[in-house]
Amino acid sequence: MSKAIRIHAHGGPEVLAYEDAEPGQPGEGQILIRHTAIGLNFIDVYHRSGLYPPPGGFPLIPGGEAAGVVLAPGAGVDWLKPGDRIAYAVNVGAYAEQRVIAADRVVKVPDGISDEQAAAMMLKGMTAEYLLRRTFPVKAGDTILYHAAAGGVGLILGQWAKHLGATVIGTASSADKIELARAHGFDHVINYKEQDFVAGVAALTGGKKCDVVYDSVGADTFPASLDCLRPLGMFVSFGQSSGPIPPFSMSLLAQKGSLYATRPTLFVYNARREDLVKSAEALFDVVKSGAVEIKINQRYALKDAGKAQADLEARKTTGTTVLIP
């Protein structure tokens, strides 16, 4: 009997129930897969807590990224066969030993990328890809600020941004996390518990500030993030680990220097299969080239997903974490 983590009501990590869950058979355009590794992300916590409404309601199997092997393709799927290694980033449904999924949402994992790497980097790595290459196309000479530098997206984005020739500034909360971020492409890392990061950015840039701020923290870093931007700079809010940004007047952007602000999501950027494939290929290429290294810093059994999420919320984890079915 296949197992999965289900949520029947919003709450803390204790609502994650390890239960029997038969995946069923694939229909037209679908495949049945067996997971070998599952990624852990803050959006999983948002779905559990109710910060984000659960897609499809309850019961909910959370989890947005995983890697595995094809067990059976459904009708009309002629480009995948049993045994093929695949990976994906979707909205929910990954916290399971097996699942049925739309074939057009998965990509083949190339040689040179392990299943654990693929599971740990699909959502985070393709997030880094669209942030750096499409939301604000970073080029050599740009200066960027990234909050939560030692997090999963941060450790990928820092390396990738450095590879693109940017000056990369990060924020982190401890000496260990600062050291980790510096080892992953960040030129400068500000300990926001000991120093005002706005003043730190101004000092590091000689008052010129940054071309773009990537902010997944939310309430705790707003509106200070705006004060780290040069005139006409871009504020990119792509998460809210400390809570949502409160409503604000658009005139604030004018007051702070005619700034741009956007709230992007991966699933809009990669809604078309052609964009998904290009994003994944760019990610695989930069990892295989050695410019970006994917390290798995924590592993938990799938049945221990509650502890994994609790550690994530308590900021006890760094970088990438995977659940092993």
PDB file of C-alpha atoms in Angstrom:
ATOM      1  CA  MET A   1       0.000   0.000   0.000  1.00  0.00           C
ATOM      2  CA  SER A   2       1.397   3.368  -1.030  1.00  0.00           C
ATOM      3  CA  LYS A   3       1.763   6.005   1.699  1.00  0.00           C
ATOM      4  CA  ALA A   4       1.366   9.771   1.663  1.00  0.00           C
ATOM      5  CA  ILE A   5       1.232  12.750   4.002  1.00  0.00           C
ATOM      6  CA  ARG A   6      -2.266  14.231   4.152  1.00  0.00           C
ATOM      7  CA  ILE A   7      -3.678  17.375   5.775  1.00  0.00           C
ATOM      8  CA  HIS A   8      -7.337  17.308   6.850  1.00  0.00           C
ATOM      9  CA  ALA A   9      -7.412  20.754   8.508  1.00  0.00           C
ATOM     10  CA  HIS A  10      -5.154  23.749   8.915  1.00  0.00           C
ATOM     11  CA  GLY A  11      -2.807  23.798  11.876  1.00  0.00           C
ATOM     12  CA  GLY A  12       0.733  23.171  13.039  1.00  0.00           C
ATOM     13  CA  PRO A  13       3.078  20.369  11.970  1.00  0.00           C
ATOM     14  CA  GLU A  14       0.972  17.922  13.962  1.00  0.00           C
ATOM     15  CA  VAL A  15      -1.776  17.999  11.289  1.00  0.00           C
ATOM     16  CA  LEU A  16       0.507  16.242   8.804  1.00  0.00           C
ATOM     17  CA  ALA A  17      -0.839  12.670   8.862  1.00  0.00           C
ATOM     18  CA  TYR A  18       1.071   9.713   7.383  1.00  0.00           C
ATOM     19  CA  GLU A  19      -1.639   7.594   5.772  1.00  0.00           C
ATOM     20  CA  ASP A  20      -2.380   4.941   3.170  1.00  0.00           C
ATOM     21  CA  ALA A  21      -2.998   6.609  -0.188  1.00  0.00           C
ATOM     22  CA  GLU A  22      -3.419   4.663  -3.390  1.00  0.00           C
ATOM     23  CA  PRO A  23      -2.549   6.888  -6.366  1.00  0.00           C
ATOM     24  CA  GLY A  24      -4.811   5.209  -8.944  1.00  0.00           C
ATOM     25  CA  GLN A  25      -3.993   4.620 -12.601  1.00  0.00           C
ATOM     26  CA  PRO A  26      -2.891   7.261 -15.118  1.00  0.00           C
ATOM     27  CA  GLY A  27      -5.467   8.584 -17.556  1.00  0.00           C
ATOM     28  CA  GLU A  28      -5.080  10.344 -20.874  1.00  0.00           C
ATOM     29  CA  GLY A  29      -1.957  12.524 -20.840  1.00  0.00           C
ATOM     30  CA  GLN A  30      -0.916  11.369 -17.353  1.00  0.00           C
ATOM     31  CA  ILE A  31       1.817   9.197 -15.864  1.00  0.00           C
ATOM     32  CA  LEU A  32       2.123   7.142 -12.677  1.00  0.00           C
ATOM     33  CA  ILE A  33       5.416   7.774 -10.908  1.00  0.00           C
ATOM     34  CA  ARG A  34       7.289   6.476  -7.874  1.00  0.00           C
ATOM     35  CA  HIS A  35       9.069   9.201  -5.964  1.00  0.00           C
ATOM     36  CA  THR A  36      12.686   8.720  -4.952  1.00  0.00           C
ATOM     37  CA  ALA A  37      13.129  12.138  -3.285  1.00  0.00           C
ATOM     38  CA  ILE A  38      10.815  15.041  -2.415  1.00  0.00           C
ATOM     39  CA  GLY A  39      11.760  18.687  -1.900  1.00  0.00           C
ATOM     40  CA  LEU A  40      10.815  20.711   1.195  1.00  0.00           C
ATOM     41  CA  ASN A  41       9.738  24.338   0.713  1.00  0.00           C
ATOM     42  CA  PHE A  42       8.139  27.162   2.676  1.00  0.00           C
ATOM     43  CA  ILE A  43       5.092  27.090   0.424  1.00  0.00           C
ATOM     44  CA  ASP A  44       4.340  23.660   1.943  1.00  0.00           C
ATOM     45  CA  VAL A  45       4.059  25.399   5.323  1.00  0.00           C
ATOM     46  CA  TYR A  46       1.802  28.085   3.849  1.00  0.00           C
ATOM     47  CA  HIS A  47      -0.612  25.432   2.555  1.00  0.00           C
ATOM     48  CA  ARG A  48      -0.590  23.647   5.906  1.00  0.00           C
ATOM     49  CA  SER A  49      -1.137  26.785   7.978  1.00  0.00           C
ATOM     50  CA  GLY A  50      -3.790  28.265   5.701  1.00  0.00           C
ATOM     51  CA  LEU A  51      -1.763  31.325   4.690  1.00  0.00           C
ATOM     52  CA  TYR A  52      -2.329  30.102   1.144  1.00  0.00           C
ATOM     53  CA  PRO A  53      -5.711  28.450   0.445  1.00  0.00           C
ATOM     54  CA  PRO A  54      -5.193  24.746  -0.241  1.00  0.00           C
ATOM     55  CA  PRO A  55      -5.657  24.002  -3.945  1.00  0.00           C
ATOM     56  CA  GLY A  56      -8.594  21.638  -4.244  1.00  0.00           C
ATOM     57  CA  GLY A  57      -9.498  21.828  -0.554  1.00  0.00           C
ATOM     58  CA  PHE A  58      -9.099  19.008   1.974  1.00  0.00           C
ATOM     59  CA  PRO A  59      -7.793  16.398   2.321  1.00  0.00           C
ATOM     60  CA  LEU A  60      -4.606  17.796   0.832  1.00  0.00           C
ATOM     61  CA  ILE A  61      -1.321  16.113  -0.007  1.00  0.00           C
ATOM     62  CA  PRO A  62       1.212  18.966   0.185  1.00  0.00           C
ATOM     63  CA  GLY A  63       4.536  19.303  -1.552  1.00  0.00           C
ATOM     64  CA  GLY A  64       5.509  20.985  -4.793  1.00  0.00           C
ATOM     65  CA  GLU A  65       8.693  19.365  -6.085  1.00  0.00           C
ATOM     66  CA  ALA A  66      10.022  15.845  -6.407  1.00  0.00           C
ATOM     67  CA  ALA A  67      11.994  13.428  -8.513  1.00  0.00           C
ATOM     68  CA  GLY A  68      11.308   9.815  -9.323  1.00  0.00           C
ATOM     69  CA  VAL A  69      10.821   7.198 -11.986  1.00  0.00           C
ATOM     70  CA  VAL A  70       7.957   6.538 -14.363  1.00  0.00           C
ATOM     71  CA  LEU A  71       5.976   3.406 -13.466  1.00  0.00           C
ATOM     72  CA  ALA A  72       3.364   3.632 -16.212  1.00  0.00           C
ATOM     73  CA  PRO A  73       2.484   6.189 -18.897  1.00  0.00           C
ATOM     74  CA  GLY A  74      -1.160   6.840 -19.693  1.00  0.00           C
ATOM     75  CA  ALA A  75      -2.763   6.992 -23.116  1.00  0.00           C
ATOM     76  CA  GLY A  76      -1.246   9.535 -25.453  1.00  0.00           C
ATOM     77  CA  VAL A  77       2.072   9.788 -23.614  1.00  0.00           C
ATOM     78  CA  ASP A  78       4.625   8.523 -26.107  1.00  0.00           C
ATOM     79  CA  TRP A  79       7.710  10.446 -24.980  1.00  0.00           C
ATOM     80  CA  LEU A  80       8.049   8.741 -21.596  1.00  0.00           C
ATOM     81  CA  LYS A  81       8.475   5.063 -20.765  1.00  0.00           C
ATOM     82  CA  PRO A  82       8.692   2.996 -17.556  1.00  0.00           C
ATOM     83  CA  GLY A  83      12.009   3.571 -15.803  1.00  0.00           C
ATOM     84  CA  ASP A  84      12.595   7.090 -17.116  1.00  0.00           C
ATOM     85  CA  ARG A  85      13.909   9.494 -14.473  1.00  0.00           C
ATOM     86  CA  ILE A  86      11.769  12.609 -14.155  1.00  0.00           C
ATOM     87  CA  ALA A  87      11.380  15.648 -11.918  1.00  0.00           C
ATOM     88  CA  TYR A  88       8.861  18.426 -11.534  1.00  0.00           C
ATOM     89  CA  ALA A  89       7.688  21.508  -9.672  1.00  0.00           C
ATOM     90  CA  VAL A  90       3.919  21.857  -9.332  1.00  0.00           C
ATOM     91  CA  ASN A  91       1.556  23.217  -6.696  1.00  0.00           C
ATOM     92  CA  VAL A  92       0.806  20.279  -4.374  1.00  0.00           C
ATOM     93  CA  GLY A  93       0.745  16.492  -4.195  1.00  0.00           C
ATOM     94  CA  ALA A  94       4.430  15.574  -3.823  1.00  0.00           C
ATOM     95  CA  TYR A  95       4.433  14.246  -0.237  1.00  0.00           C
ATOM     96  CA  ALA A  96       3.660  10.718  -1.396  1.00  0.00           C
ATOM     97  CA  GLU A  97       5.416   7.499  -2.310  1.00  0.00           C
ATOM     98  CA  GLN A  98       3.549   7.357  -5.622  1.00  0.00           C
ATOM     99  CA  ARG A  99       1.333   9.739  -7.552  1.00  0.00           C
ATOM    100  CA  VAL A 100      -0.397  10.326 -10.853  1.00  0.00           C
ATOM    101  CA  ILE A 101       0.588  13.573 -12.547  1.00  0.00           C
ATOM    102  CA  ALA A 102       0.088  15.324 -15.884  1.00  0.00           C
ATOM    103  CA  ALA A 103       2.931  14.274 -18.156  1.00  0.00           C
ATOM    104  CA  ASP A 104       3.377  17.776 -19.560  1.00  0.00           C
ATOM    105  CA  ARG A 105       4.371  19.046 -16.093  1.00  0.00           C
ATOM    106  CA  VAL A 106       7.442  16.820 -15.745  1.00  0.00           C
ATOM    107  CA  VAL A 107      10.860  16.976 -17.369  1.00  0.00           C
ATOM    108  CA  LYS A 108      13.410  14.245 -17.887  1.00  0.00           C
ATOM    109  CA  VAL A 109      16.382  14.356 -15.521  1.00  0.00           C
ATOM    110  CA  PRO A 110      19.643  14.265 -17.493  1.00  0.00           C
ATOM    111  CA  ASP A 111      22.705  12.208 -16.668  1.00  0.00           C
ATOM    112  CA  GLY A 112      24.939  14.037 -14.232  1.00  0.00           C
ATOM    113  CA  ILE A 113      22.030  15.160 -12.017  1.00  0.00           C
ATOM    114  CA  SER A 114      21.067  12.870  -9.115  1.00  0.00           C
ATOM    115  CA  ASP A 115      17.466  12.272  -8.044  1.00  0.00           C
ATOM    116  CA  GLU A 116      18.091  14.048  -4.733  1.00  0.00           C
ATOM    117  CA  GLN A 117      19.596  17.046  -6.519  1.00  0.00           C
ATOM    118  CA  ALA A 118      16.664  17.197  -8.914  1.00  0.00           C
ATOM    119  CA  ALA A 119      14.111  16.975  -6.096  1.00  0.00           C
ATOM    120  CA  ALA A 120      15.927  19.640  -4.126  1.00  0.00           C
ATOM    121  CA  MET A 121      16.325  22.128  -6.941  1.00  0.00           C
ATOM    122  CA  MET A 122      13.354  22.057  -9.280  1.00  0.00           C
ATOM    123  CA  LEU A 123      11.134  24.571  -7.476  1.00  0.00           C
ATOM    124  CA  LYS A 124      13.991  26.511  -5.911  1.00  0.00           C
ATOM    125  CA  GLY A 125      16.239  26.406  -8.953  1.00  0.00           C
ATOM    126  CA  MET A 126      13.584  27.350 -11.485  1.00  0.00           C
ATOM    127  CA  THR A 127      12.550  30.124  -9.088  1.00  0.00           C
ATOM    128  CA  ALA A 128      16.133  31.397  -9.195  1.00  0.00           C
ATOM    129  CA  GLU A 129      16.064  31.070 -12.984  1.00  0.00           C
ATOM    130  CA  TYR A 130      12.985  33.210 -13.564  1.00  0.00           C
ATOM    131  CA  LEU A 131      14.019  35.773 -10.945  1.00  0.00           C
ATOM    132  CA  LEU A 132      17.477  36.246 -12.450  1.00  0.00           C
ATOM    133  CA  ARG A 133      16.728  35.790 -16.140  1.00  0.00           C
ATOM    134  CA  ARG A 134      13.149  36.974 -16.633  1.00  0.00           C
ATOM    135  CA  THR A 135      11.711  39.070 -13.773  1.00  0.00           C
ATOM    136  CA  PHE A 136      14.812  41.271 -13.621  1.00  0.00           C
ATOM    137  CA  PRO A 137      17.398  40.106 -16.171  1.00  0.00           C
ATOM    138  CA  VAL A 138      20.601  40.373 -14.157  1.00  0.00           C
ATOM    139  CA  LYS A 139      23.743  41.276 -16.087  1.00  0.00           C
ATOM    140  CA  ALA A 140      27.390  41.833 -15.319  1.00  0.00           C
ATOM    141  CA  GLY A 141      27.875  44.935 -13.201  1.00  0.00           C
ATOM    142  CA  ASP A 142      24.462  44.855 -11.506  1.00  0.00           C
ATOM    143  CA  THR A 143      24.210  44.935  -7.723  1.00  0.00           C
ATOM    144  CA  ILE A 144      21.518  42.817  -6.123  1.00  0.00           C
ATOM    145  CA  LEU A 145      20.207  42.285  -2.595  1.00  0.00           C
ATOM    146  CA  TYR A 146      18.759  38.931  -1.615  1.00  0.00           C
ATOM    147  CA  HIS A 147      17.148  38.312   1.779  1.00  0.00           C
ATOM    148  CA  ALA A 148      17.447  34.911   3.511  1.00  0.00           C
ATOM    149  CA  ALA A 149      20.712  34.242   1.717  1.00  0.00           C
ATOM    150  CA  ALA A 150      21.251  30.838   3.381  1.00  0.00           C
ATOM    151  CA  GLY A 151      17.866  29.485   2.316  1.00  0.00           C
ATOM    152  CA  GLY A 152      17.251  27.023  -0.483  1.00  0.00           C
ATOM    153  CA  VAL A 153      16.612  29.559  -3.238  1.00  0.00           C
ATOM    154  CA  GLY A 154      19.294  31.866  -1.890  1.00  0.00           C
ATOM    155  CA  LEU A 155      22.142  29.370  -2.120  1.00  0.00           C
ATOM    156  CA  ILE A 156      21.271  28.652  -5.746  1.00  0.00           C
ATOM    157  CA  LEU A 157      20.570  32.253  -6.718  1.00  0.00           C
ATOM    158  CA  GLY A 158      23.763  33.531  -5.088  1.00  0.00           C
ATOM    159  CA  GLN A 159      25.939  31.212  -7.166  1.00  0.00           C
ATOM    160  CA  TRP A 160      23.988  31.871 -10.353  1.00  0.00           C
ATOM    161  CA  ALA A 161      24.023  35.653  -9.904  1.00  0.00           C
ATOM    162  CA  LYS A 162      27.776  35.603  -9.299  1.00  0.00           C
ATOM    163  CA  HIS A 163      28.163  33.498 -12.454  1.00  0.00           C
ATOM    164  CA  LEU A 164      26.279  36.236 -14.339  1.00  0.00           C
ATOM    165  CA  GLY A 165      28.767  38.835 -13.113  1.00  0.00           C
ATOM    166  CA  ALA A 166      26.660  40.619 -10.486  1.00  0.00           C
ATOM    167  CA  THR A 167      27.743  41.942  -7.120  1.00  0.00           C
ATOM    168  CA  VAL A 168      25.654  39.861  -4.726  1.00  0.00           C
ATOM    169  CA  ILE A 169      24.643  41.149  -1.287  1.00  0.00           C
ATOM    170  CA  GLY A 170      22.668  38.978   1.114  1.00  0.00           C
ATOM    171  CA  THR A 171      21.158  39.068   4.570  1.00  0.00           C
ATOM    172  CA  ALA A 172      21.233  36.257   7.140  1.00  0.00           C
ATOM    173  CA  SER A 173      20.647  35.781  10.849  1.00  0.00           C
ATOM    174  CA  SER A 174      23.746  34.000  12.186  1.00  0.00           C
ATOM    175  CA  ALA A 175      27.473  33.589  11.688  1.00  0.00           C
ATOM    176  CA  ASP A 176      27.007  30.052  10.372  1.00  0.00           C
ATOM    177  CA  LYS A 177      24.470  31.186   7.782  1.00  0.00           C
ATOM    178  CA  ILE A 178      26.671  34.097   6.751  1.00  0.00           C
ATOM    179  CA  GLU A 179      29.588  31.718   6.179  1.00  0.00           C
ATOM    180  CA  LEU A 180      27.345  29.377   4.179  1.00  0.00           C
ATOM    181  CA  ALA A 181      26.074  32.199   1.965  1.00  0.00           C
ATOM    182  CA  ARG A 182      29.585  33.481   1.315  1.00  0.00           C
ATOM    183  CA  ALA A 183      30.545  29.993   0.169  1.00  0.00           C
ATOM    184  CA  HIS A 184      27.672  30.122  -2.345  1.00  0.00           C
ATOM    185  CA  GLY A 185      28.393  33.228  -4.374  1.00  0.00           C
ATOM    186  CA  PHE A 186      27.496  36.091  -2.024  1.00  0.00           C
ATOM    187  CA  ASP A 187      30.108  38.856  -2.017  1.00  0.00           C
ATOM    188  CA  HIS A 188      28.758  40.446   1.161  1.00  0.00           C
ATOM    189  CA  VAL A 189      26.351  39.150   3.808  1.00  0.00           C
ATOM    190  CA  ILE A 190      24.761  41.407   6.435  1.00  0.00           C
ATOM    191  CA  ASN A 191      23.730  39.969   9.793  1.00  0.00           C
ATOM    192  CA  TYR A 192      20.345  41.653  10.070  1.00  0.00           C
ATOM    193  CA  LYS A 193      20.112  40.825  13.785  1.00  0.00           C
ATOM    194  CA  GLU A 194      23.236  42.887  14.495  1.00  0.00           C
ATOM    195  CA  GLN A 195      23.149  45.552  11.791  1.00  0.00           C
ATOM    196  CA  ASP A 196      20.512  47.605  10.020  1.00  0.00           C
ATOM    197  CA  PHE A 197      20.591  46.134   6.527  1.00  0.00           C
ATOM    198  CA  VAL A 198      19.604  49.437   4.880  1.00  0.00           C
ATOM    199  CA  ALA A 199      22.662  51.133   6.364  1.00  0.00           C
ATOM    200  CA  GLY A 200      24.752  48.099   5.479  1.00  0.00           C
ATOM    201  CA  VAL A 201      23.716  48.202   1.828  1.00  0.00           C
ATOM    202  CA  ALA A 202      24.375  51.943   1.631  1.00  0.00           C
ATOM    203  CA  ALA A 203      27.864  51.462   3.062  1.00  0.00           C
ATOM    204  CA  LEU A 204      28.700  48.544   0.778  1.00  0.00           C
ATOM    205  CA  THR A 205      27.574  50.370  -2.363  1.00  0.00           C
ATOM    206  CA  GLY A 206      28.918  53.807  -1.538  1.00  0.00           C
ATOM    207  CA  GLY A 207      25.362  55.107  -1.364  1.00  0.00           C
ATOM    208  CA  LYS A 208      24.439  53.914  -4.870  1.00  0.00           C
ATOM    209  CA  LYS A 209      22.260  51.068  -3.512  1.00  0.00           C
ATOM    210  CA  CYS A 210      20.954  48.125  -5.549  1.00  0.00           C
ATOM    211  CA  ASP A 211      19.426  47.541  -8.959  1.00  0.00           C
ATOM    212  CA  VAL A 212      17.056  44.889  -7.614  1.00  0.00           C
ATOM    213  CA  VAL A 213      15.966  43.463  -4.254  1.00  0.00           C
ATOM    214  CA  TYR A 214      14.697  39.885  -4.129  1.00  0.00           C
ATOM    215  CA  ASP A 215      12.562  39.501  -1.005  1.00  0.00           C
ATOM    216  CA  SER A 216      10.922  36.282   0.154  1.00  0.00           C
ATOM    217  CA  VAL A 217      10.658  37.380   3.800  1.00  0.00           C
ATOM    218  CA  GLY A 218       7.785  39.847   3.574  1.00  0.00           C
ATOM    219  CA  ALA A 219       6.551  41.697   6.633  1.00  0.00           C
ATOM    220  CA  ASP A 220       9.877  41.870   8.501  1.00  0.00           C
ATOM    221  CA  THR A 221      11.806  43.395   5.589  1.00  0.00           C
ATOM    222  CA  PHE A 222       9.181  45.781   4.204  1.00  0.00           C
ATOM    223  CA  PRO A 223       9.329  48.713   3.565  1.00  0.00           C
ATOM    224  CA  ALA A 224      13.043  48.756   4.422  1.00  0.00           C
ATOM    225  CA  SER A 225      13.802  46.763   1.268  1.00  0.00           C
ATOM    226  CA  LEU A 226      12.615  49.746  -0.785  1.00  0.00           C
ATOM    227  CA  ASP A 227      15.272  51.909   0.868  1.00  0.00           C
ATOM    228  CA  CYS A 228      17.955  49.592  -0.540  1.00  0.00           C
ATOM    229  CA  LEU A 229      17.042  50.411  -4.149  1.00  0.00           C
ATOM    230  CA  ARG A 230      18.502  53.013  -6.461  1.00  0.00           C
ATOM    231  CA  PRO A 231      16.026  55.223  -8.353  1.00  0.00           C
ATOM    232  CA  LEU A 232      14.080  53.135 -10.889  1.00  0.00           C
ATOM    233  CA  GLY A 233      15.174  49.952  -9.118  1.00  0.00           C
ATOM    234  CA  MET A 234      12.937  46.890  -8.839  1.00  0.00           C
ATOM    235  CA  PHE A 235      11.446  45.353  -5.696  1.00  0.00           C
ATOM    236  CA  VAL A 236      10.655  41.676  -6.265  1.00  0.00           C
ATOM    237  CA  SER A 237       8.464  40.159  -3.538  1.00  0.00           C
ATOM    238  CA  PHE A 238       8.223  36.422  -4.143  1.00  0.00           C
ATOM    239  CA  GLY A 239       7.434  35.049  -0.667  1.00  0.00           C
ATOM    240  CA  GLN A 240       6.419  35.958   2.853  1.00  0.00           C
ATOM    241  CA  SER A 241       8.101  33.685   5.388  1.00  0.00           C
ATOM    242  CA  SER A 242       7.616  36.295   8.139  1.00  0.00           C
ATOM    243  CA  GLY A 243       4.044  37.122   7.128  1.00  0.00           C
ATOM    244  CA  PRO A 244       2.416  39.068   4.296  1.00  0.00           C
ATOM    245  CA  ILE A 245       3.385  42.615   3.376  1.00  0.00           C
ATOM    246  CA  PRO A 246       0.646  44.970   4.617  1.00  0.00           C
ATOM    247  CA  PRO A 247      -1.315  47.015   2.065  1.00  0.00           C
ATOM    248  CA  PHE A 248       0.529  50.157   1.017  1.00  0.00           C
ATOM    249  CA  SER A 249      -0.059  53.182  -1.185  1.00  0.00           C
ATOM    250  CA  MET A 250       1.427  53.082  -4.673  1.00  0.00           C
ATOM    251  CA  SER A 251       2.685  56.613  -4.031  1.00  0.00           C
ATOM    252  CA  LEU A 252       5.262  55.068  -1.703  1.00  0.00           C
ATOM    253  CA  LEU A 253       7.064  53.755  -4.794  1.00  0.00           C
ATOM    254  CA  ALA A 254       7.233  57.279  -6.183  1.00  0.00           C
ATOM    255  CA  GLN A 255       8.523  58.661  -2.902  1.00  0.00           C
ATOM    256  CA  LYS A 256      11.269  56.038  -2.733  1.00  0.00           C
ATOM    257  CA  GLY A 257      12.592  56.778  -6.232  1.00  0.00           C
ATOM    258  CA  SER A 258      10.018  55.871  -8.902  1.00  0.00           C
ATOM    259  CA  LEU A 259      10.529  52.202  -8.085  1.00  0.00           C
ATOM    260  CA  TYR A 260       9.085  49.157  -9.794  1.00  0.00           C
ATOM    261  CA  ALA A 261       7.434  46.434  -7.700  1.00  0.00           C
ATOM    262  CA  THR A 262       6.210  42.989  -8.689  1.00  0.00           C
ATOM    263  CA  ARG A 263       4.847  39.851  -7.024  1.00  0.00           C
ATOM    264  CA  PRO A 264       5.785  36.979  -9.365  1.00  0.00           C
ATOM    265  CA  THR A 265       5.138  33.247  -9.014  1.00  0.00           C
ATOM    266  CA  LEU A 266       6.912  30.332 -10.635  1.00  0.00           C
ATOM    267  CA  PHE A 267       3.710  28.684 -11.825  1.00  0.00           C
ATOM    268  CA  VAL A 268       2.712  31.701 -13.922  1.00  0.00           C
ATOM    269  CA  TYR A 269       6.194  32.060 -15.385  1.00  0.00           C
ATOM    270  CA  ASN A 270       6.288  28.362 -16.303  1.00  0.00           C
ATOM    271  CA  ALA A 271       2.617  27.855 -17.163  1.00  0.00           C
ATOM    272  CA  ARG A 272       3.452  27.092 -20.809  1.00  0.00           C
ATOM    273  CA  ARG A 273       5.319  23.830 -21.324  1.00  0.00           C
ATOM    274  CA  GLU A 274       7.863  25.517 -23.589  1.00  0.00           C
ATOM    275  CA  ASP A 275       8.769  27.927 -20.776  1.00  0.00           C
ATOM    276  CA  LEU A 276       8.940  25.074 -18.255  1.00  0.00           C
ATOM    277  CA  VAL A 277      11.318  23.113 -20.465  1.00  0.00           C
ATOM    278  CA  LYS A 278      13.544  26.129 -21.148  1.00  0.00           C
ATOM    279  CA  SER A 279      13.675  26.962 -17.432  1.00  0.00           C
ATOM    280  CA  ALA A 280      14.576  23.396 -16.448  1.00  0.00           C
ATOM    281  CA  GLU A 281      17.188  23.109 -19.204  1.00  0.00           C
ATOM    282  CA  ALA A 282      18.834  26.360 -18.112  1.00  0.00           C
ATOM    283  CA  LEU A 283      18.923  25.069 -14.537  1.00  0.00           C
ATOM    284  CA  PHE A 284      20.317  21.666 -15.488  1.00  0.00           C
ATOM    285  CA  ASP A 285      22.960  23.300 -17.694  1.00  0.00           C
ATOM    286  CA  VAL A 286      24.220  25.690 -15.027  1.00  0.00           C
ATOM    287  CA  VAL A 287      24.416  22.861 -12.466  1.00  0.00           C
ATOM    288  CA  LYS A 288      26.168  20.448 -14.819  1.00  0.00           C
ATOM    289  CA  SER A 289      28.650  23.181 -15.753  1.00  0.00           C
ATOM    290  CA  GLY A 290      29.686  23.450 -12.108  1.00  0.00           C
ATOM    291  CA  ALA A 291      28.734  27.130 -11.858  1.00  0.00           C
ATOM    292  CA  VAL A 292      25.958  26.200  -9.409  1.00  0.00           C
ATOM    293  CA  GLU A 293      26.402  23.387  -6.896  1.00  0.00           C
ATOM    294  CA  ILE A 294      23.390  21.693  -5.299  1.00  0.00           C
ATOM    295  CA  LYS A 295      24.130  20.338  -1.832  1.00  0.00           C
ATOM    296  CA  ILE A 296      21.574  18.455   0.258  1.00  0.00           C
ATOM    297  CA  ASN A 297      21.985  19.788   3.794  1.00  0.00           C
ATOM    298  CA  GLN A 298      19.151  17.870   5.491  1.00  0.00           C
ATOM    299  CA  ARG A 299      17.325  14.600   4.874  1.00  0.00           C
ATOM    300  CA  TYR A 300      14.173  13.395   6.638  1.00  0.00           C
ATOM    301  CA  ALA A 301      12.018  10.326   6.125  1.00  0.00           C
ATOM    302  CA  LEU A 302       8.685  11.166   4.486  1.00  0.00           C
ATOM    303  CA  LYS A 303       6.869  10.014   7.637  1.00  0.00           C
ATOM    304  CA  ASP A 304       8.805  12.699   9.567  1.00  0.00           C
ATOM    305  CA  ALA A 305       7.540  15.564   7.399  1.00  0.00           C
ATOM    306  CA  GLY A 306       6.106  17.282  10.484  1.00  0.00           C
ATOM    307  CA  LYS A 307       9.533  17.537  12.102  1.00  0.00           C
ATOM    308  CA  ALA A 308      11.030  18.722   8.823  1.00  0.00           C
ATOM    309  CA  GLN A 309       8.483  21.536   8.536  1.00  0.00           C
ATOM    310  CA  ALA A 310       8.904  22.477  12.202  1.00  0.00           C
ATOM    311  CA  ASP A 311      12.673  22.748  11.733  1.00  0.00           C
ATOM    312  CA  LEU A 312      12.160  24.818   8.584  1.00  0.00           C
ATOM    313  CA  GLU A 313       9.854  27.246  10.396  1.00  0.00           C
ATOM    314  CA  ALA A 314      12.292  27.491  13.312  1.00  0.00           C
ATOM    315  CA  ARG A 315      15.075  28.388  10.839  1.00  0.00           C
ATOM    316  CA  LYS A 316      17.045  25.321  11.949  1.00  0.00           C
ATOM    317  CA  THR A 317      17.615  24.243   8.346  1.00  0.00           C
ATOM    318  CA  THR A 318      19.934  25.721   5.754  1.00  0.00           C
ATOM    319  CA  GLY A 319      19.868  25.384   2.013  1.00  0.00           C
ATOM    320  CA  THR A 320      18.087  22.404   0.547  1.00  0.00           C
ATOM    321  CA  THR A 321      16.196  19.662   2.372  1.00  0.00           C
ATOM    322  CA  VAL A 322      14.674  16.490   0.971  1.00  0.00           C
ATOM    323  CA  LEU A 323      12.156  13.960   2.231  1.00  0.00           C
ATOM    324  CA  ILE A 324      12.923  10.330   1.407  1.00  0.00           C
ATOM    325  CA  PRO A 325       9.912   8.022   0.815  1.00  0.00           C
TER     326      PRO A 325
END
